[in-house]
Amino acid sequence: TNRDAQVIAHPGCVWKVAALQSASSDFISACNDGHMRIFTRHASKSAPPSVLASFDQSVSESKTARSNGPSAEEIAKLPQWEMNALTQGRSEGQVQVFNKSGKAIAAQWSAASRTWIEVGEVTGTNANAGTLNGEQYDHVLPIEIDVPGGGIQKLQIGYNNGENPFVTAQKFIDDNMLDQGYLAQIADYIRQRAGDSGPTL
């Protein structure tokens, strides 16, 4: 069919979407906020206005929180970077956020070295489109890579809504001659930062 795709924003990451067999156009979504929601085009099945307003408000609040980045209270609850050696990763490439001197920083677990590798500061989404190397992007995101000897390499990655984060991350790794082990971490970082573009249904 030649129908336009519709994007339905959610308050968090959508884990699963499934069509309901009982109705041709109804579907259900499962979101990481702990809620499952049924969407329909039939007015007779629609939720009460108060429920719809609550959903819209939670989507708006989630978008605002992502654009502002983590609050000081949220950062204070994170594990301290200085104690990262006590926190073992569960798998190669796992991403963990730590509190480093009052800033939220993302780190990736390296099973080979059994250490956390700092990726960069967790900040709000770049709500404004940006230009990188002469190209316009929906998101221009900062990335910091630890380099041997204790330095930090500051880079930027451009991402457009609807692109595959893994393809973008792989191109970034190739362009900057980075270790292939960063692929999942960079792709996850892109999804976290640009996540409000939502899934296409």
Short mmCIF file of C-alpha atoms in Angstrom, two decimals, residues 9-12 56-69 124-125 127 139 193 195-197:
data_model
loop_
_atom_site.label_atom_id
_atom_site.label_comp_id
_atom_site.label_asym_id
_atom_site.label_seq_id
_atom_site.Cartn_x
_atom_site.Cartn_y
_atom_site.Cartn_z
CA ALA A 9 6.58 9.26 20.07
CA HIS A 10 6.85 7.33 23.34
CA PRO A 11 8.16 8.38 26.77
CA GLY A 12 11.07 5.96 26.40
CA ASP A 56 1.13 13.31 25.73
CA GLN A 57 2.48 14.90 28.92
CA SER A 58 4.80 11.98 29.66
CA VAL A 59 6.12 12.08 26.08
CA SER A 60 6.75 15.83 26.41
CA GLU A 61 8.46 15.46 29.80
CA SER A 62 10.65 12.66 28.46
CA LYS A 63 11.68 14.77 25.46
CA THR A 64 12.53 17.71 27.74
CA ALA A 65 14.55 15.47 30.07
CA ARG A 66 16.54 14.06 27.12
CA SER A 67 17.23 17.51 25.73
CA ASN A 68 18.45 18.80 29.11
CA GLY A 69 20.56 15.77 29.92
CA GLY A 124 21.25 16.53 26.43
CA THR A 125 20.33 15.93 22.82
CA ALA A 127 17.91 19.82 19.48
CA HIS A 139 22.20 15.60 15.28
CA ARG A 193 20.98 10.75 22.12
CA GLY A 195 16.16 8.40 20.34
CA ASP A 196 13.25 10.86 20.22
CA SER A 197 12.96 10.38 16.45
#
